[in-house]
Each structure stands twice: as structure tokens, then as C-alpha cells.
XYZ file of C-alpha atoms in Angstrom:
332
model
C -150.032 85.855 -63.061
C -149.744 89.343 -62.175
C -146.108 90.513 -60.983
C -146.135 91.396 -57.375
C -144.958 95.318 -56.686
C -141.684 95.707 -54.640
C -142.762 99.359 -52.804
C -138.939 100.011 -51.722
C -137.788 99.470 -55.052
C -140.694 101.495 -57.171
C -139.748 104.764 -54.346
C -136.594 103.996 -55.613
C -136.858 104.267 -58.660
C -139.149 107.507 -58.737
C -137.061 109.029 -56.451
C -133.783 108.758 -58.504
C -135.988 109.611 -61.363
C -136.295 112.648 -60.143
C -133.020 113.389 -59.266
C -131.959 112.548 -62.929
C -134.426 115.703 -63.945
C -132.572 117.813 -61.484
C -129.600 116.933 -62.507
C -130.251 117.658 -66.342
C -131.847 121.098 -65.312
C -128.926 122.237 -63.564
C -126.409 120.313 -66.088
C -128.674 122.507 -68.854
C -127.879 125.667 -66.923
C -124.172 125.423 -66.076
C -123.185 123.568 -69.511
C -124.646 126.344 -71.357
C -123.063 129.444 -68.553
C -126.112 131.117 -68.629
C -125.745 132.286 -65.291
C -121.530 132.603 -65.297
C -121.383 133.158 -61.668
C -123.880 130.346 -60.197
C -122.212 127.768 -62.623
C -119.725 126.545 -59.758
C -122.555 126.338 -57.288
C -124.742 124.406 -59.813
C -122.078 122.053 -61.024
C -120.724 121.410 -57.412
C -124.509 119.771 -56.784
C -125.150 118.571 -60.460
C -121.799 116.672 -60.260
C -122.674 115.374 -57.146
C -126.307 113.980 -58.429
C -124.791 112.741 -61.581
C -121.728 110.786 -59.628
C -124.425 107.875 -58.405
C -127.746 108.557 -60.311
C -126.459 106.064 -63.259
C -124.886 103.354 -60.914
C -128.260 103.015 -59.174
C -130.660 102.101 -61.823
C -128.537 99.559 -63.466
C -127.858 97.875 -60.024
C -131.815 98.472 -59.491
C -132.243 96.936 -63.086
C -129.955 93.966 -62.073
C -131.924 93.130 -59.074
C -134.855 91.668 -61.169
C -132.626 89.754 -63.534
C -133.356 86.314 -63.751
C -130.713 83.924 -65.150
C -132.081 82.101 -68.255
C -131.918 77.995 -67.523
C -131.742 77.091 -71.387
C -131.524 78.602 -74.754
C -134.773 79.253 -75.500
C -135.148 80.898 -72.258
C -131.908 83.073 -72.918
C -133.751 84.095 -76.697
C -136.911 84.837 -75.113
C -135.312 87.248 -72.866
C -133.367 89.112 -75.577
C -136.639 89.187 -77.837
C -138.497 90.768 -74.557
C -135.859 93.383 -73.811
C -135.112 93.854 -77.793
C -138.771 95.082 -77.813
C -138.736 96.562 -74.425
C -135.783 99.046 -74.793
C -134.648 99.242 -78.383
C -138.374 100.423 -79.565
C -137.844 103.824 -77.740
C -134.212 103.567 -78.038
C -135.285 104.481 -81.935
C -138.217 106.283 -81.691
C -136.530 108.780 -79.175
C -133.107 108.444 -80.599
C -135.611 110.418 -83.939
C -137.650 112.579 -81.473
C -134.185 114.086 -79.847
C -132.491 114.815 -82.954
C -135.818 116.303 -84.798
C -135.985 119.041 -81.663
C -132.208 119.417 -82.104
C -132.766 120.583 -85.413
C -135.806 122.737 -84.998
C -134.115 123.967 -81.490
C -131.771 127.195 -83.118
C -128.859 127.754 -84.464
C -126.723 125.247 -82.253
C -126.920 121.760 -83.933
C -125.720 119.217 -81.598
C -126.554 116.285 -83.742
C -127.320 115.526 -87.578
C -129.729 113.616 -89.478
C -126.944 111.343 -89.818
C -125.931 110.576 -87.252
C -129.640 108.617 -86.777
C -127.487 105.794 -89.333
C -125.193 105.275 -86.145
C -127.341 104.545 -83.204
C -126.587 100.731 -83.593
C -122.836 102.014 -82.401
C -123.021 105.141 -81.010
C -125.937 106.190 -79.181
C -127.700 109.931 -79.265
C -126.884 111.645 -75.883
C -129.081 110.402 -72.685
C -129.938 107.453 -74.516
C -126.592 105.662 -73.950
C -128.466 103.897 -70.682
C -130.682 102.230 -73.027
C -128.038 101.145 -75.356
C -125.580 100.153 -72.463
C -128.414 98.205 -70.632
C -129.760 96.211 -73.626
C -126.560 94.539 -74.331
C -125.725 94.024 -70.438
C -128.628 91.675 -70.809
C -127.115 89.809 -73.790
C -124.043 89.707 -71.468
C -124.930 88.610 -68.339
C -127.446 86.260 -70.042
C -124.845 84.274 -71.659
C -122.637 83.779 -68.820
C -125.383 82.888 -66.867
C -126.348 80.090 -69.573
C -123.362 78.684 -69.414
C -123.441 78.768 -65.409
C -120.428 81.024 -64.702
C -121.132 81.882 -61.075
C -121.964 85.422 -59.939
C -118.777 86.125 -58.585
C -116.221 84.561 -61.551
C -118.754 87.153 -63.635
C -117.849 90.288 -61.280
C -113.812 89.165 -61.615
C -114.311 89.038 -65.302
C -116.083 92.308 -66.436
C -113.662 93.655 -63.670
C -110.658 93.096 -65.790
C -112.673 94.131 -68.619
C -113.524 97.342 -67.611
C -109.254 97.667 -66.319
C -108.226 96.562 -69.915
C -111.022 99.178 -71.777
C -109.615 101.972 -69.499
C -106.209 101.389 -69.416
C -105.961 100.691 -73.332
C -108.252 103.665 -74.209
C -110.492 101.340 -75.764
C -113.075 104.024 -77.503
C -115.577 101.534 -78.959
C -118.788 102.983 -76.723
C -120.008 99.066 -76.881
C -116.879 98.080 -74.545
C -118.648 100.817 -71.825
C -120.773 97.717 -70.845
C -117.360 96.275 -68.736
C -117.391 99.145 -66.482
C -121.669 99.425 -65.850
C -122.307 95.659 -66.167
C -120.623 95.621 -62.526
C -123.531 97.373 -61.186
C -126.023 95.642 -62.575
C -124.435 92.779 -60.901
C -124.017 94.691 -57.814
C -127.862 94.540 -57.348
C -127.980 90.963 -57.927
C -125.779 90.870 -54.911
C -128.037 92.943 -53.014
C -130.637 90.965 -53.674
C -128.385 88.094 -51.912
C -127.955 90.170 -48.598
C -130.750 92.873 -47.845
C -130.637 92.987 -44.153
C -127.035 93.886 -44.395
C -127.705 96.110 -46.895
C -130.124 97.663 -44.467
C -128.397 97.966 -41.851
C -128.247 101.048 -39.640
C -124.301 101.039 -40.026
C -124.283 100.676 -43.239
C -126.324 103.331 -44.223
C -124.422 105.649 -41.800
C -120.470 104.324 -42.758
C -121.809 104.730 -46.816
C -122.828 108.048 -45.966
C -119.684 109.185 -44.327
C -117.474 107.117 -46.872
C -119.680 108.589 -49.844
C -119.336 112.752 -48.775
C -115.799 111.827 -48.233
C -115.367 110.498 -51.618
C -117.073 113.104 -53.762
C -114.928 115.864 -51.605
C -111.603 114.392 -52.191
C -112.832 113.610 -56.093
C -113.330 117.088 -56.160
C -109.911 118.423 -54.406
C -107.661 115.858 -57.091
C -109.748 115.901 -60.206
C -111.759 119.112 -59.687
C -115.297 119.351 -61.313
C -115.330 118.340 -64.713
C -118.460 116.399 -66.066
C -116.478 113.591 -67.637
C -115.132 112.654 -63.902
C -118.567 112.083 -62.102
C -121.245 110.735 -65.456
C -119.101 108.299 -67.140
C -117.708 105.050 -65.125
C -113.579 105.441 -64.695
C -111.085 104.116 -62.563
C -111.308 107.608 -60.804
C -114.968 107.555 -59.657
C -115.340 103.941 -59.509
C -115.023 103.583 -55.826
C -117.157 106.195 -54.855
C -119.964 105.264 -57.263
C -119.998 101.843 -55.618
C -120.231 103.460 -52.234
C -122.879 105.759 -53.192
C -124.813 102.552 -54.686
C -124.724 100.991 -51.200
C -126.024 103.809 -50.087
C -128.917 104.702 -52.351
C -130.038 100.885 -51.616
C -129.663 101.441 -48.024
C -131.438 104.484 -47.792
C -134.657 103.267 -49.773
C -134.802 100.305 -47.642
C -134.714 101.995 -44.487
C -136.968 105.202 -45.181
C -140.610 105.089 -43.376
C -143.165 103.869 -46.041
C -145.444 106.049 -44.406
C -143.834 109.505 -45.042
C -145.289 111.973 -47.506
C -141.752 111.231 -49.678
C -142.146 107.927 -49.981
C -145.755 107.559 -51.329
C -145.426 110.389 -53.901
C -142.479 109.071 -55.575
C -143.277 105.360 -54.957
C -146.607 106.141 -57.622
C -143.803 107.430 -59.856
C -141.287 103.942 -60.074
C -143.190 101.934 -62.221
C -143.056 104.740 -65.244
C -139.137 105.043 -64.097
C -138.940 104.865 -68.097
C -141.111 107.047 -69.266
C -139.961 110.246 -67.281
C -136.175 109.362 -68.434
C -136.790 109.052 -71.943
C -139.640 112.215 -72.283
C -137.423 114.831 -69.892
C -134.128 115.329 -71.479
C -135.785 116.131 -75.036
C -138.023 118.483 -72.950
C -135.152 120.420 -71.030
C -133.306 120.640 -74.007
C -135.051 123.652 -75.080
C -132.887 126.720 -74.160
C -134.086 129.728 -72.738
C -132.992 132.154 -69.881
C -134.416 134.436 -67.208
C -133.820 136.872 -65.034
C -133.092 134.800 -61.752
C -131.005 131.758 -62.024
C -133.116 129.990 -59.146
C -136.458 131.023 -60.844
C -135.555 129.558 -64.173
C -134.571 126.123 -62.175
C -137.875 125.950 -61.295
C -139.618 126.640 -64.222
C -137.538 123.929 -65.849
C -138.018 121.558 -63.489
C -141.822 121.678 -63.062
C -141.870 121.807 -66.875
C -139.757 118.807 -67.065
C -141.782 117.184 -64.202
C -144.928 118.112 -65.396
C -144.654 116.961 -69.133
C -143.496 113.488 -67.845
C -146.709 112.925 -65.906
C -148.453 114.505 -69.005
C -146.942 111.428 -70.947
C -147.685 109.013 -67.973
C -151.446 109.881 -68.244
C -151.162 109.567 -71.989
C -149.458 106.182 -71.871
C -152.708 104.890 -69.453
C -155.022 106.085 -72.068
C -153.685 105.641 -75.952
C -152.602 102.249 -77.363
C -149.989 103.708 -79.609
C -148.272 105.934 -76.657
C -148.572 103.027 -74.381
C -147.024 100.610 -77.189
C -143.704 102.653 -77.291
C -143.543 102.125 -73.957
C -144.462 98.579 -73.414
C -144.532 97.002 -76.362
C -143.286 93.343 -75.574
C -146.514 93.140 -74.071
C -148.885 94.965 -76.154
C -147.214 92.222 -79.330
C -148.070 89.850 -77.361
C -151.667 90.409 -77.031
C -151.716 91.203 -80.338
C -150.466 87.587 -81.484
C -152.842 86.069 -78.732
C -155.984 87.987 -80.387
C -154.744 85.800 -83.884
């Protein structure tokens, strides 16, 4: 049976897509100060992308989660998502550290440090990590038939204990992002309200509101708005609302929501191929000309890798390949 399309949810998913790539061109910009005088500019909007981006794919992830009803069920899952997201977890985890080392002088990470990706991930590939063993997680409790709700209390405290104890295991990160996963399970629950003209216009507000006073106490450091703490967590769940609210209520007909809506389904694709693409560094004369040279080449090599993925097995079985082993046991 062929899975059924959900249009809101594949515009959603290119759309934030895209606004990851933005947000790694002008993070590659600022982080680097190659234009000293535009960094506040830059970081006052990449901060701002970066505070919900994250939130809204794991609660977009957690809104096609469906709870395993025995064991088996619960092992087939892990072996699907095992394929599914540790395959390019390793094959890109190798492809970003090979261009680190052929990329200059500045080494960001070793061959080594390849013999820790079970424990520490290799820089934008933490959401892969982070997201496989939600799965595990919220697959267990599920099994057991610990209700949605007793599930939110519990990763709740989790994620109080990891931050208030310093906990600097990167596996414990799952307490504080495993709440947003759930988040679009309750979503899921409660659409219309989710749609709702008010609550797309009292997010809105609350969200603005929150990134301005995050900004006024905490200033603009990256650490504040990427990573889950106790002092964005508030506004990240606002600005999840939000994100929901606004793909469900955009006009399906507008010019924004068809050309991104082509681009949701390869959601994975353009995340793992653009960060070891933008993290080539060069400069030129005009900071707002070199944004858009590195976004369209960011952009562009993505749907390069799309088109490739369509056409060659092996591309396509990076991607993909729960499925393609599975129609290579059926051929046997």
C-alpha cells in the first residue's frame, strides 16, 4: 500500500529545510567574522532561525510515530530507523570530516574522532543521532503503555535533572528534544486548535516577545538559541506552535507553498548534503553577495543530489535504504 502524502506537512518540511540552509549560511559568515561589522545583523536573524528550526522537525518527526503494539513490532521499528538514519549518520559522519581535512589549515575534526560517533556525534549530525534513539525511547514506553502524557512528565524531569546536574553525556540531550517529538504527537491529537486563527496570531506575538527578551537577558550567543536549555525552552515551544500553525493555515495555492511542498519529502537529503557543502570557506567583496552565492550553491547542490537519488541505486540506497534491503531480500 502506498503511503498517502500529507501536503501541509511535506511544505513544512521543505520550508524549514530551507530555513536550516539560511541559517548555516549566515551562521558560516558570522562564526567565522568575515564581515566584522554585519556579524550582529547576521547573528540577530541566524539566532532567530536557529531558536525553532530544530524543535520543528522533531515535533514534525513525532507526528508520524506510531506506537509499537508488541515486541516484534517495537524491533521492527528500530531495525527500520537503524537503517533509515544511522546509514547516513556514518557515511556523512566520513564525508564531513574527509572535507574538513582537505578544507585548509583549520581542522575542526580528526580522523579520530570518526571512532566516537556511537557517543559523540560530528557537528550537524547530532539530529540524526538525537532522533534515532528518541525512537528507542518513546518506543519502549509506548510498549509498555505509559500514556502520552505520564511520558511528557517524565522526560520533563529528565531534561530538569540533565540541566541542573550538568549532565555532559550528549546521549542524555534526548530528555530535553524527546519533548518535541512528543509535542507533535499532541498536535496530531488537536489540529483545529492548532489551526486556529488565535493561535497562530497569540504564538506570533508570544514568540517575537520571547526571542526579544532572550536577547535583552542572555544576549546573542549561539549556545542560547541551537541547543535545548531551561532558558530557551519556553520560547522554542511557542515557536513550535507556531510553525505548525502557520503551515496549516497558509493557502495551498500560493506560489510558496507548491515550491517548497515538492521539496518535503527529500527533507533529508538537503540536511545531510548542505552543511558539508557550506562548509567550504571563502569571502567576497559584499557581505550580501556572498550570502547569495552560498545559498544558491547550497540550494542548488541539494537538488543536484535529489535528482541523483531518483536516478542511481547506490545514491538512492544511502538515502533509503530500509527499503531498497528490503527489495533486495524479496528478489531472494
Amino acid at each position: 500500500m502506498k503511503f498517502k502524502r500529507i501536503e501541509w506537512i511535506d511544505f513544512g518540511r521543505g520550508f524549514t529545510i530551507f530555513l536550516v540552509v539560511v541559517g548555516h549560511v549566515l551562521s558560516g559568515i558570522y562564526t567565522n567574522h568575515i564581515y566584522p561589522n554585519s556579524d550582529g545583523l547576521l547573528m540577530f536573524f541566524g539566532e532567530f532561525i536557529f531558536l525553532f528550526i530544530m524543535p520543528v522537525f522533531f515535533s514534525l518527526s513525532g507526528y508520524f510515530f506510531k506506537a509499537p503494539e508488541n515486541m516484534v513490532d517495537y524491533i521492527v521499528m528500530i531495525k527500520k530507523k537503524a537503517w533509515n538514519i544511522l546509514v547516513p549518520y556514518i557515511v556523512f559522519s566520513f564525508v564531513y570530516v574527509l572535507l574538513n581535512q582537505l578544507g585548509g589549515k583549520s581542522k575542526e575534526y580528526s580522523w579520530g574522532d570518526l571512532l566516537k560517533i556511537w557517543y559523540h556525534p560530528i557537528s550537524y549530525l547530532w539530529f540524526l543521532y538525537i532522533l534515532f534513539f528518541i525512537f528507542i525511547l518513546v518506543g519502549a514506553f509506548s510498549l509498555l503503555k505509559v500514556s502520552l502524557r505520564l511520558q511528557l512528565l517524565i522526560y520533563f524531569i529528565g531534561f530538569i535533572l540533565v540541566q541542573v546536574l550538568k549532565i555532559n553525556f550528549y546521549i542524555f540531550n534526548v530528555f530535553g528534544w524527546v519533548v518535541f517529538f512528543c509535542l507533535g504527537l499532541l498536535f496530531k491529537k488537536d489540529l483545529n486548535c492548532i489551526k486556529s486563527k488565535g493561535i497562530l496570531s497569540a504564538s506570533l506575538v508570544l514568540s517575537i516577545l520571547g526571542y526579544l527578551l532572550m536577547i535583552k537577558f542572555v544576549g546573542l550567543s549561539h549556545a542560547y538559541y541551537n541547543d535545548v536549555s531551561l532558558v530557551n525552552f519556553i520560547p522554542k515551544v511557542i515557536f513550535d506552535i507556531l510553525l505548525f500553525s502557520f503551515f496549516l493555515n497558509i493557502d495551498e495555492e500560493s506560489k510558496l507553498f507548491k515550491y517548497f511542498k515538492q521539496y518535503g519529502k527529500y527533507s533529508l537529503i538537503i540536511y545531510m548534503v548542505h552543511a558539508p557543502v557550506l562548509s567550504a570557506k571563502f569571502t567576497m567583496p559584499n557581505v550580501f553577495v556572498l550570502m547569495v552565492v552560498l545559498l544558491i550553491i547550497g540550494w542548488v547542490s541539494c537538488l543536484v543530489v535529489i535528482w541523483m537519488n531518483n536516478r542511481f541505486r547506490l545514491i538512492n540506497f544511502i538515502f533509503n535504504a530500509y527499503a531498497n534491503v528490503k527489495k533486495i531480500k524479496n528478489k531472494r
